[in-house]
Amino acid sequence: MKRDMDLVRHILIKTEEAPEPIEAQSLVRGKWDEELVSYHIDMMQSHGLVDASVSRDYDGSYVDCVVDGLTWDGCDYLDAIRDDSIWR
């Protein structure tokens, strides 16, 4: 799968806004399916942007994916990309 930075930004913004842990399926929109969202959450967790619980099936497909919150680095990155004019 190819990394989609618009999706990364979307996940960070929605996680920051959420009052509780957020499930991958609640982040799915027209151009992003649950598998792609889960993949990005998994990558973001691996690189220290979010705290998340990621479960995979025996074949490697995502079974459950929940973002618990942003890390310090995730907050810093979001602060750097939050402004739409900077993002463009």
Coordinates of N, CA and C in Angstrom, one line a residue:
M1 N 0.8 -1.2 0.0 CA 0.0 0.0 0.0 C 0.9 1.2 0.0
K2 N 0.4 2.3 -0.6 CA 1.1 3.5 -0.7 C 0.7 4.4 0.5
R3 N 1.6 5.1 1.0 CA 1.3 6.1 2.1 C 0.5 7.2 1.6
D4 N -0.5 7.6 2.3 CA -1.4 8.8 1.9 C -1.3 9.8 3.0
M5 N -0.6 10.9 2.8 CA -0.4 11.9 3.8 C -1.6 12.6 4.2
D6 N -2.6 12.7 3.3 CA -3.9 13.3 3.6 C -4.6 12.5 4.6
L7 N -4.5 11.2 4.5 CA -5.1 10.3 5.4 C -4.4 10.4 6.8
V8 N -3.1 10.5 6.8 CA -2.4 10.6 8.1 C -2.8 11.9 8.8
R9 N -3.0 13.0 8.0 CA -3.4 14.2 8.7 C -4.8 14.1 9.2
H10 N -5.7 13.4 8.4 CA -7.1 13.2 8.8 C -7.1 12.4 10.1
I11 N -6.4 11.3 10.2 CA -6.3 10.5 11.4 C -5.9 11.3 12.6
L12 N -4.8 12.1 12.4 CA -4.3 12.9 13.6 C -5.3 13.9 14.0
I13 N -6.0 14.6 13.1 CA -7.0 15.6 13.5 C -8.2 15.0 14.2
K14 N -8.7 13.9 13.6 CA -9.9 13.2 14.2 C -9.5 12.6 15.6
T15 N -8.3 12.1 15.7 CA -7.9 11.6 17.0 C -7.8 12.7 18.1
E16 N -7.3 13.8 17.7 CA -7.2 14.9 18.6 C -8.6 15.4 19.1
E17 N -9.5 15.4 18.2 CA -10.9 15.9 18.5 C -11.7 14.9 19.3
A18 N -11.4 13.6 19.2 CA -12.2 12.5 19.8 C -12.1 12.5 21.3
P19 N -13.2 12.4 22.0 CA -13.2 12.4 23.5 C -12.8 11.0 24.1
E20 N -12.7 10.0 23.2 CA -12.4 8.7 23.6 C -11.7 8.0 22.5
P21 N -11.2 6.8 22.7 CA -10.5 6.0 21.6 C -11.4 6.0 20.4
I22 N -10.7 6.0 19.2 CA -11.4 6.0 18.0 C -11.1 4.8 17.1
E23 N -12.1 4.1 16.6 CA -11.9 2.9 15.8 C -11.7 3.3 14.4
A24 N -10.9 2.4 13.7 CA -10.6 2.6 12.3 C -11.8 2.8 11.4
Q25 N -12.8 2.0 11.6 CA -14.0 2.2 10.7 C -14.7 3.5 10.8
S26 N -14.5 4.2 11.9 CA -15.1 5.5 12.1 C -14.3 6.6 11.3
L27 N -13.1 6.3 10.8 CA -12.3 7.2 10.0 C -12.4 6.9 8.5
V28 N -13.2 5.9 8.2 CA -13.3 5.6 6.7 C -14.2 6.6 6.1
R29 N -13.7 7.1 4.9 CA -14.4 8.0 4.1 C -14.4 7.5 2.6
G30 N -15.0 8.2 1.7 CA -15.2 7.7 0.4 C -13.9 7.2 -0.3
K31 N -12.8 7.8 -0.2 CA -11.6 7.4 -0.9 C -10.7 6.5 0.0
W32 N -11.1 6.2 1.2 CA -10.3 5.4 2.1 C -11.1 4.2 2.6
D33 N -10.7 3.0 2.5 CA -11.4 1.9 3.1 C -10.7 1.5 4.4
E34 N -11.4 0.6 5.1 CA -10.9 0.3 6.5 C -9.5 -0.3 6.5
E35 N -9.2 -1.1 5.5 CA -7.9 -1.8 5.4 C -6.8 -0.7 5.3
L36 N -7.0 0.3 4.5 CA -6.1 1.3 4.2 C -5.9 2.2 5.5
V37 N -7.0 2.5 6.1 CA -7.0 3.3 7.4 C -6.2 2.5 8.5
S38 N -6.5 1.3 8.6 CA -5.8 0.4 9.6 C -4.3 0.4 9.3
Y39 N -4.0 0.2 8.1 CA -2.6 0.2 7.7 C -1.8 1.5 8.1
H40 N -2.5 2.6 7.8 CA -1.9 3.9 8.2 C -1.8 4.0 9.7
I41 N -2.8 3.6 10.4 CA -2.7 3.6 11.9 C -1.6 2.8 12.4
D42 N -1.4 1.6 11.8 CA -0.3 0.7 12.2 C 1.0 1.4 11.9
M43 N 1.2 2.0 10.8 CA 2.4 2.7 10.5 C 2.7 3.9 11.4
M44 N 1.6 4.6 11.7 CA 1.7 5.8 12.6 C 2.1 5.3 14.0
Q45 N 1.6 4.2 14.4 CA 2.0 3.7 15.7 C 3.4 3.3 15.7
S46 N 3.9 2.6 14.7 CA 5.2 2.2 14.6 C 6.2 3.3 14.6
H47 N 5.8 4.5 14.1 CA 6.7 5.6 14.0 C 6.4 6.7 15.1
G48 N 5.7 6.3 16.1 CA 5.5 7.1 17.3 C 4.6 8.3 17.2
L49 N 3.6 8.3 16.3 CA 2.7 9.4 16.2 C 1.4 9.2 17.0
V50 N 1.0 7.9 17.1 CA -0.2 7.6 17.9 C 0.0 6.4 18.8
D51 N -0.8 6.3 19.9 CA -0.9 5.1 20.7 C -2.1 4.4 20.1
A52 N -1.9 3.1 19.8 CA -3.0 2.4 19.1 C -2.9 0.9 19.5
S53 N -4.1 0.2 19.3 CA -4.1 -1.2 19.5 C -4.5 -1.8 18.1
V54 N -3.6 -2.6 17.6 CA -3.8 -3.1 16.2 C -3.7 -4.6 16.3
S55 N -4.8 -5.3 15.8 CA -4.8 -6.8 15.7 C -4.9 -7.2 14.3
R56 N -4.2 -8.3 14.0 CA -4.2 -8.9 12.6 C -4.7 -10.3 12.7
D57 N -5.3 -10.7 11.6 CA -5.7 -12.1 11.4 C -4.4 -13.0 11.0
Y58 N -4.6 -14.3 11.0 CA -3.5 -15.2 10.6 C -2.9 -14.9 9.3
D59 N -3.7 -14.3 8.3 CA -3.2 -14.0 7.0 C -2.7 -12.6 6.9
G60 N -2.6 -11.8 8.0 CA -2.0 -10.5 8.0 C -3.0 -9.4 7.8
S61 N -4.3 -9.7 7.5 CA -5.3 -8.7 7.4 C -5.7 -8.1 8.7
Y62 N -6.1 -6.9 8.7 CA -6.4 -6.2 10.0 C -7.8 -6.6 10.5
V63 N -7.8 -7.0 11.8 CA -9.1 -7.4 12.4 C -9.7 -6.3 13.2
D64 N -8.8 -5.7 14.0 CA -9.3 -4.6 14.9 C -8.2 -3.6 15.0
C65 N -8.6 -2.3 15.0 CA -7.7 -1.2 15.0 C -8.3 0.0 15.7
V66 N -7.7 0.4 16.9 CA -8.3 1.5 17.7 C -7.1 2.4 18.0
V67 N -7.4 3.7 17.8 CA -6.4 4.7 18.2 C -6.8 5.2 19.5
D68 N -5.9 5.1 20.5 CA -6.1 5.6 21.9 C -5.8 7.0 22.1
G69 N -4.9 7.6 21.3 CA -4.6 9.0 21.4 C -3.3 9.3 20.7
L70 N -2.9 10.6 20.7 CA -1.7 11.1 20.0 C -0.6 11.0 21.0
T71 N 0.6 10.8 20.5 CA 1.8 10.8 21.3 C 2.3 12.3 21.3
W72 N 3.3 12.6 22.1 CA 4.0 13.9 22.0 C 4.4 14.3 20.6
D73 N 5.1 13.3 20.0 CA 5.5 13.6 18.6 C 4.4 13.7 17.6
G74 N 3.3 13.0 17.9 CA 2.1 13.1 17.0 C 1.5 14.5 17.2
C75 N 1.4 15.0 18.4 CA 0.9 16.4 18.7 C 1.8 17.4 18.0
D76 N 3.1 17.2 18.1 CA 4.0 18.2 17.4 C 3.8 18.2 15.9
Y77 N 3.7 17.0 15.3 CA 3.6 16.9 13.9 C 2.2 17.5 13.5
L78 N 1.2 17.3 14.2 CA -0.1 17.8 13.9 C -0.1 19.4 14.0
D79 N 0.6 19.9 15.0 CA 0.7 21.3 15.1 C 1.4 21.9 13.9
A80 N 2.4 21.2 13.3 CA 3.1 21.7 12.1 C 2.3 21.6 10.9
I81 N 1.3 20.7 10.8 CA 0.6 20.6 9.5 C -0.9 21.0 9.6
R82 N -1.3 21.4 10.7 CA -2.7 21.7 11.0 C -3.3 22.8 10.0
D83 N -2.6 23.8 9.8 CA -3.1 25.0 9.0 C -3.2 24.5 7.5
D84 N -4.4 24.7 6.9 CA -4.7 24.3 5.6 C -3.7 24.9 4.5
S85 N -3.4 26.2 4.7 CA -2.5 26.8 3.8 C -1.1 26.3 3.8
I86 N -0.6 25.9 5.0 CA 0.7 25.2 5.1 C 0.6 23.8 4.5
W87 N -0.5 23.1 4.7 CA -0.7 21.8 4.2 C -0.7 21.7 2.7
R88 N -1.3 22.7 2.0 CA -1.3 22.8 0.6 C 0.1 23.0 0.1

